[in-house]
Amino acid sequence: MTLNAIDRGVAVVLAVAAAIVVAAGFAMRGDAGVFPIITGGLGVFACIALAVSTFRHRGSVRDDAREPFHGRRFALWSACVVLLLVLIEPLGTFVALPLFLVASMLLLARLRLRTVVAVSLVFTAVIYVTFAYLLKVPLPAGVLAPWLNG
């Protein structure tokens, strides 16, 4: 089986799951369904894009031609995720998240420090605006609680 065929199959399965999320969002009362509708719709769109891209690249890649599994990189990223989960309550989302992003990108992506910091800060700001202002959902404030809550 080719990787294109596998990607196509996964795209179809995930598109169905995303469509179910959209349907569940439409069944919710009031504004509660807006977030599931948006995320599910984006998921369906991404799955369609993946499926279409598998037809464009007809040079089918065999399954045995894929890159080997990088266990050390996966272990490092897993450790970063565990640290994020441990630190998110005491430090707060807006301290732990950029630390996680910086650590992950420096260890795994080997990007320049300036790029890593910029991406981390912009992503954290987007998360803050999305949850604090658009969704009005509180996230763990941690050490920033005096400034975020008061």
PDB file of C-alpha atoms in Angstrom:
ATOM      1  CA  MET A   1       0.000   0.000   0.000  1.00  0.00           C
ATOM      2  CA  THR A   2       1.351   3.450  -0.850  1.00  0.00           C
ATOM      3  CA  LEU A   3       1.619   6.352   1.553  1.00  0.00           C
ATOM      4  CA  ASN A   4      -0.723   8.320  -0.725  1.00  0.00           C
ATOM      5  CA  ALA A   5      -3.407   5.670  -0.307  1.00  0.00           C
ATOM      6  CA  ILE A   6      -2.922   5.663   3.457  1.00  0.00           C
ATOM      7  CA  ASP A   7      -3.086   9.469   3.580  1.00  0.00           C
ATOM      8  CA  ARG A   8      -6.242   9.428   1.472  1.00  0.00           C
ATOM      9  CA  GLY A   9      -7.895   6.892   3.779  1.00  0.00           C
ATOM     10  CA  VAL A  10      -6.937   8.798   6.919  1.00  0.00           C
ATOM     11  CA  ALA A  11      -8.219  12.030   5.354  1.00  0.00           C
ATOM     12  CA  VAL A  12     -11.609  10.452   4.655  1.00  0.00           C
ATOM     13  CA  VAL A  13     -11.936   9.019   8.172  1.00  0.00           C
ATOM     14  CA  LEU A  14     -10.918  12.292   9.810  1.00  0.00           C
ATOM     15  CA  ALA A  15     -13.204  14.294   7.494  1.00  0.00           C
ATOM     16  CA  VAL A  16     -16.139  12.174   8.674  1.00  0.00           C
ATOM     17  CA  ALA A  17     -15.116  12.751  12.314  1.00  0.00           C
ATOM     18  CA  ALA A  18     -14.811  16.502  11.706  1.00  0.00           C
ATOM     19  CA  ALA A  19     -18.223  16.530  10.008  1.00  0.00           C
ATOM     20  CA  ILE A  20     -19.689  14.845  13.092  1.00  0.00           C
ATOM     21  CA  VAL A  21     -18.178  17.625  15.218  1.00  0.00           C
ATOM     22  CA  VAL A  22     -19.812  20.220  12.930  1.00  0.00           C
ATOM     23  CA  ALA A  23     -23.176  18.437  13.211  1.00  0.00           C
ATOM     24  CA  ALA A  24     -22.840  18.317  17.001  1.00  0.00           C
ATOM     25  CA  GLY A  25     -22.060  22.048  16.996  1.00  0.00           C
ATOM     26  CA  PHE A  26     -25.239  22.813  15.056  1.00  0.00           C
ATOM     27  CA  ALA A  27     -27.222  20.773  17.598  1.00  0.00           C
ATOM     28  CA  MET A  28     -25.978  22.911  20.516  1.00  0.00           C
ATOM     29  CA  ARG A  29     -28.031  25.769  21.881  1.00  0.00           C
ATOM     30  CA  GLY A  30     -27.051  29.395  21.523  1.00  0.00           C
ATOM     31  CA  ASP A  31     -23.436  30.306  20.976  1.00  0.00           C
ATOM     32  CA  ALA A  32     -22.124  27.057  22.455  1.00  0.00           C
ATOM     33  CA  GLY A  33     -21.832  25.463  19.030  1.00  0.00           C
ATOM     34  CA  VAL A  34     -19.758  28.168  17.363  1.00  0.00           C
ATOM     35  CA  PHE A  35     -16.362  26.749  18.352  1.00  0.00           C
ATOM     36  CA  PRO A  36     -17.165  23.138  17.314  1.00  0.00           C
ATOM     37  CA  ILE A  37     -18.594  24.360  14.008  1.00  0.00           C
ATOM     38  CA  ILE A  38     -15.499  26.432  13.238  1.00  0.00           C
ATOM     39  CA  THR A  39     -12.959  23.789  14.295  1.00  0.00           C
ATOM     40  CA  GLY A  40     -14.876  20.966  12.647  1.00  0.00           C
ATOM     41  CA  GLY A  41     -15.244  22.999   9.464  1.00  0.00           C
ATOM     42  CA  LEU A  42     -11.530  23.727   9.413  1.00  0.00           C
ATOM     43  CA  GLY A  43     -10.890  20.018   9.989  1.00  0.00           C
ATOM     44  CA  VAL A  44     -13.083  19.050   7.037  1.00  0.00           C
ATOM     45  CA  PHE A  45     -11.311  21.628   4.879  1.00  0.00           C
ATOM     46  CA  ALA A  46      -7.862  20.339   5.921  1.00  0.00           C
ATOM     47  CA  CYS A  47      -8.885  16.742   5.211  1.00  0.00           C
ATOM     48  CA  ILE A  48     -10.190  17.664   1.768  1.00  0.00           C
ATOM     49  CA  ALA A  49      -6.921  19.487   1.055  1.00  0.00           C
ATOM     50  CA  LEU A  50      -4.940  16.412   2.146  1.00  0.00           C
ATOM     51  CA  ALA A  51      -7.049  14.091   0.014  1.00  0.00           C
ATOM     52  CA  VAL A  52      -6.703  16.355  -3.032  1.00  0.00           C
ATOM     53  CA  SER A  53      -2.932  16.568  -2.550  1.00  0.00           C
ATOM     54  CA  THR A  54      -2.675  12.765  -2.661  1.00  0.00           C
ATOM     55  CA  PHE A  55      -4.148  12.793  -6.172  1.00  0.00           C
ATOM     56  CA  ARG A  56      -1.716  15.490  -7.322  1.00  0.00           C
ATOM     57  CA  HIS A  57       1.339  13.505  -6.333  1.00  0.00           C
ATOM     58  CA  ARG A  58       0.805  10.429  -8.462  1.00  0.00           C
ATOM     59  CA  GLY A  59       4.439   9.358  -8.012  1.00  0.00           C
ATOM     60  CA  SER A  60       3.363   6.908  -5.342  1.00  0.00           C
ATOM     61  CA  VAL A  61       5.780   6.567  -2.480  1.00  0.00           C
ATOM     62  CA  ARG A  62       6.064   3.041  -1.150  1.00  0.00           C
ATOM     63  CA  ASP A  63       5.500   2.485   2.526  1.00  0.00           C
ATOM     64  CA  ASP A  64       8.994   1.049   2.975  1.00  0.00           C
ATOM     65  CA  ALA A  65      10.573   4.243   1.561  1.00  0.00           C
ATOM     66  CA  ARG A  66       9.589   6.377   4.557  1.00  0.00           C
ATOM     67  CA  GLU A  67      12.062   7.853   6.989  1.00  0.00           C
ATOM     68  CA  PRO A  68      13.001   5.831  10.057  1.00  0.00           C
ATOM     69  CA  PHE A  69      11.354   6.544  13.405  1.00  0.00           C
ATOM     70  CA  HIS A  70      13.353   9.012  15.495  1.00  0.00           C
ATOM     71  CA  GLY A  71      12.782   7.711  19.009  1.00  0.00           C
ATOM     72  CA  ARG A  72      15.046  10.232  20.721  1.00  0.00           C
ATOM     73  CA  ARG A  73      13.244  13.200  19.152  1.00  0.00           C
ATOM     74  CA  PHE A  74       9.873  11.716  20.075  1.00  0.00           C
ATOM     75  CA  ALA A  75      11.030  11.140  23.666  1.00  0.00           C
ATOM     76  CA  LEU A  76      12.266  14.751  23.914  1.00  0.00           C
ATOM     77  CA  TRP A  77       8.971  16.113  22.617  1.00  0.00           C
ATOM     78  CA  SER A  78       7.025  13.813  24.963  1.00  0.00           C
ATOM     79  CA  ALA A  79       9.093  15.091  27.896  1.00  0.00           C
ATOM     80  CA  CYS A  80       8.284  18.670  26.839  1.00  0.00           C
ATOM     81  CA  VAL A  81       4.561  17.835  26.771  1.00  0.00           C
ATOM     82  CA  VAL A  82       4.721  16.234  30.229  1.00  0.00           C
ATOM     83  CA  LEU A  83       6.533  19.308  31.584  1.00  0.00           C
ATOM     84  CA  LEU A  84       3.884  21.538  30.025  1.00  0.00           C
ATOM     85  CA  LEU A  85       1.132  19.570  31.745  1.00  0.00           C
ATOM     86  CA  VAL A  86       2.962  19.655  35.083  1.00  0.00           C
ATOM     87  CA  LEU A  87       3.795  23.375  34.911  1.00  0.00           C
ATOM     88  CA  ILE A  88       0.579  24.771  33.447  1.00  0.00           C
ATOM     89  CA  GLU A  89      -1.254  24.991  36.795  1.00  0.00           C
ATOM     90  CA  PRO A  90       1.478  26.479  39.014  1.00  0.00           C
ATOM     91  CA  LEU A  91       3.029  28.774  36.387  1.00  0.00           C
ATOM     92  CA  GLY A  92      -0.069  29.433  34.312  1.00  0.00           C
ATOM     93  CA  THR A  93      -0.866  28.914  30.665  1.00  0.00           C
ATOM     94  CA  PHE A  94       0.798  32.094  29.476  1.00  0.00           C
ATOM     95  CA  VAL A  95       4.117  31.246  31.124  1.00  0.00           C
ATOM     96  CA  ALA A  96       4.164  27.463  30.594  1.00  0.00           C
ATOM     97  CA  LEU A  97       3.031  27.577  26.945  1.00  0.00           C
ATOM     98  CA  PRO A  98       5.833  29.822  25.639  1.00  0.00           C
ATOM     99  CA  LEU A  99       8.368  27.813  27.680  1.00  0.00           C
ATOM    100  CA  PHE A 100       7.047  24.621  26.059  1.00  0.00           C
ATOM    101  CA  LEU A 101       7.172  26.138  22.593  1.00  0.00           C
ATOM    102  CA  VAL A 102      10.687  27.515  23.052  1.00  0.00           C
ATOM    103  CA  ALA A 103      11.993  24.212  24.423  1.00  0.00           C
ATOM    104  CA  SER A 104      10.292  22.173  21.695  1.00  0.00           C
ATOM    105  CA  MET A 105      11.468  24.338  18.841  1.00  0.00           C
ATOM    106  CA  LEU A 106      15.029  24.743  20.113  1.00  0.00           C
ATOM    107  CA  LEU A 107      15.430  21.012  20.766  1.00  0.00           C
ATOM    108  CA  LEU A 108      13.589  19.668  17.746  1.00  0.00           C
ATOM    109  CA  ALA A 109      13.393  22.264  14.992  1.00  0.00           C
ATOM    110  CA  ARG A 110      16.832  23.803  15.375  1.00  0.00           C
ATOM    111  CA  LEU A 111      15.591  27.273  14.545  1.00  0.00           C
ATOM    112  CA  ARG A 112      17.284  30.544  15.414  1.00  0.00           C
ATOM    113  CA  LEU A 113      16.507  31.857  18.893  1.00  0.00           C
ATOM    114  CA  ARG A 114      14.956  35.062  17.521  1.00  0.00           C
ATOM    115  CA  THR A 115      12.542  33.062  15.351  1.00  0.00           C
ATOM    116  CA  VAL A 116      11.672  30.702  18.199  1.00  0.00           C
ATOM    117  CA  VAL A 117      10.910  33.530  20.618  1.00  0.00           C
ATOM    118  CA  ALA A 118       8.854  35.426  18.033  1.00  0.00           C
ATOM    119  CA  VAL A 119       6.769  32.377  17.105  1.00  0.00           C
ATOM    120  CA  SER A 120       6.260  31.464  20.775  1.00  0.00           C
ATOM    121  CA  LEU A 121       5.131  34.957  21.755  1.00  0.00           C
ATOM    122  CA  VAL A 122       2.813  35.396  18.773  1.00  0.00           C
ATOM    123  CA  PHE A 123       1.248  31.958  19.283  1.00  0.00           C
ATOM    124  CA  THR A 124       0.758  32.632  23.007  1.00  0.00           C
ATOM    125  CA  ALA A 125      -0.815  36.019  22.232  1.00  0.00           C
ATOM    126  CA  VAL A 126      -3.210  34.395  19.756  1.00  0.00           C
ATOM    127  CA  ILE A 127      -4.195  31.803  22.381  1.00  0.00           C
ATOM    128  CA  TYR A 128      -4.726  34.578  24.945  1.00  0.00           C
ATOM    129  CA  VAL A 129      -6.920  36.671  22.657  1.00  0.00           C
ATOM    130  CA  THR A 130      -8.870  33.616  21.505  1.00  0.00           C
ATOM    131  CA  PHE A 131      -9.650  32.282  24.971  1.00  0.00           C
ATOM    132  CA  ALA A 132      -9.789  35.471  27.058  1.00  0.00           C
ATOM    133  CA  TYR A 133     -11.641  37.770  24.659  1.00  0.00           C
ATOM    134  CA  LEU A 134     -13.365  35.751  21.947  1.00  0.00           C
ATOM    135  CA  LEU A 135     -14.433  32.634  23.872  1.00  0.00           C
ATOM    136  CA  LYS A 136     -14.365  34.199  27.360  1.00  0.00           C
ATOM    137  CA  VAL A 137     -12.923  30.949  28.744  1.00  0.00           C
ATOM    138  CA  PRO A 138     -10.507  31.247  31.658  1.00  0.00           C
ATOM    139  CA  LEU A 139      -7.209  29.403  31.448  1.00  0.00           C
ATOM    140  CA  PRO A 140      -4.904  28.695  34.398  1.00  0.00           C
ATOM    141  CA  ALA A 141      -3.358  32.059  35.302  1.00  0.00           C
ATOM    142  CA  GLY A 142      -0.688  30.798  37.709  1.00  0.00           C
ATOM    143  CA  VAL A 143       1.898  33.434  38.630  1.00  0.00           C
ATOM    144  CA  LEU A 144       0.191  35.988  36.359  1.00  0.00           C
ATOM    145  CA  ALA A 145      -3.110  35.783  38.280  1.00  0.00           C
ATOM    146  CA  PRO A 146      -2.756  39.230  39.896  1.00  0.00           C
ATOM    147  CA  TRP A 147      -2.454  40.857  36.470  1.00  0.00           C
ATOM    148  CA  LEU A 148      -4.862  38.687  34.476  1.00  0.00           C
ATOM    149  CA  ASN A 149      -7.709  38.474  37.011  1.00  0.00           C
ATOM    150  CA  GLY A 150      -7.578  41.792  38.692  1.00  0.00           C
TER     151      GLY A 150
END
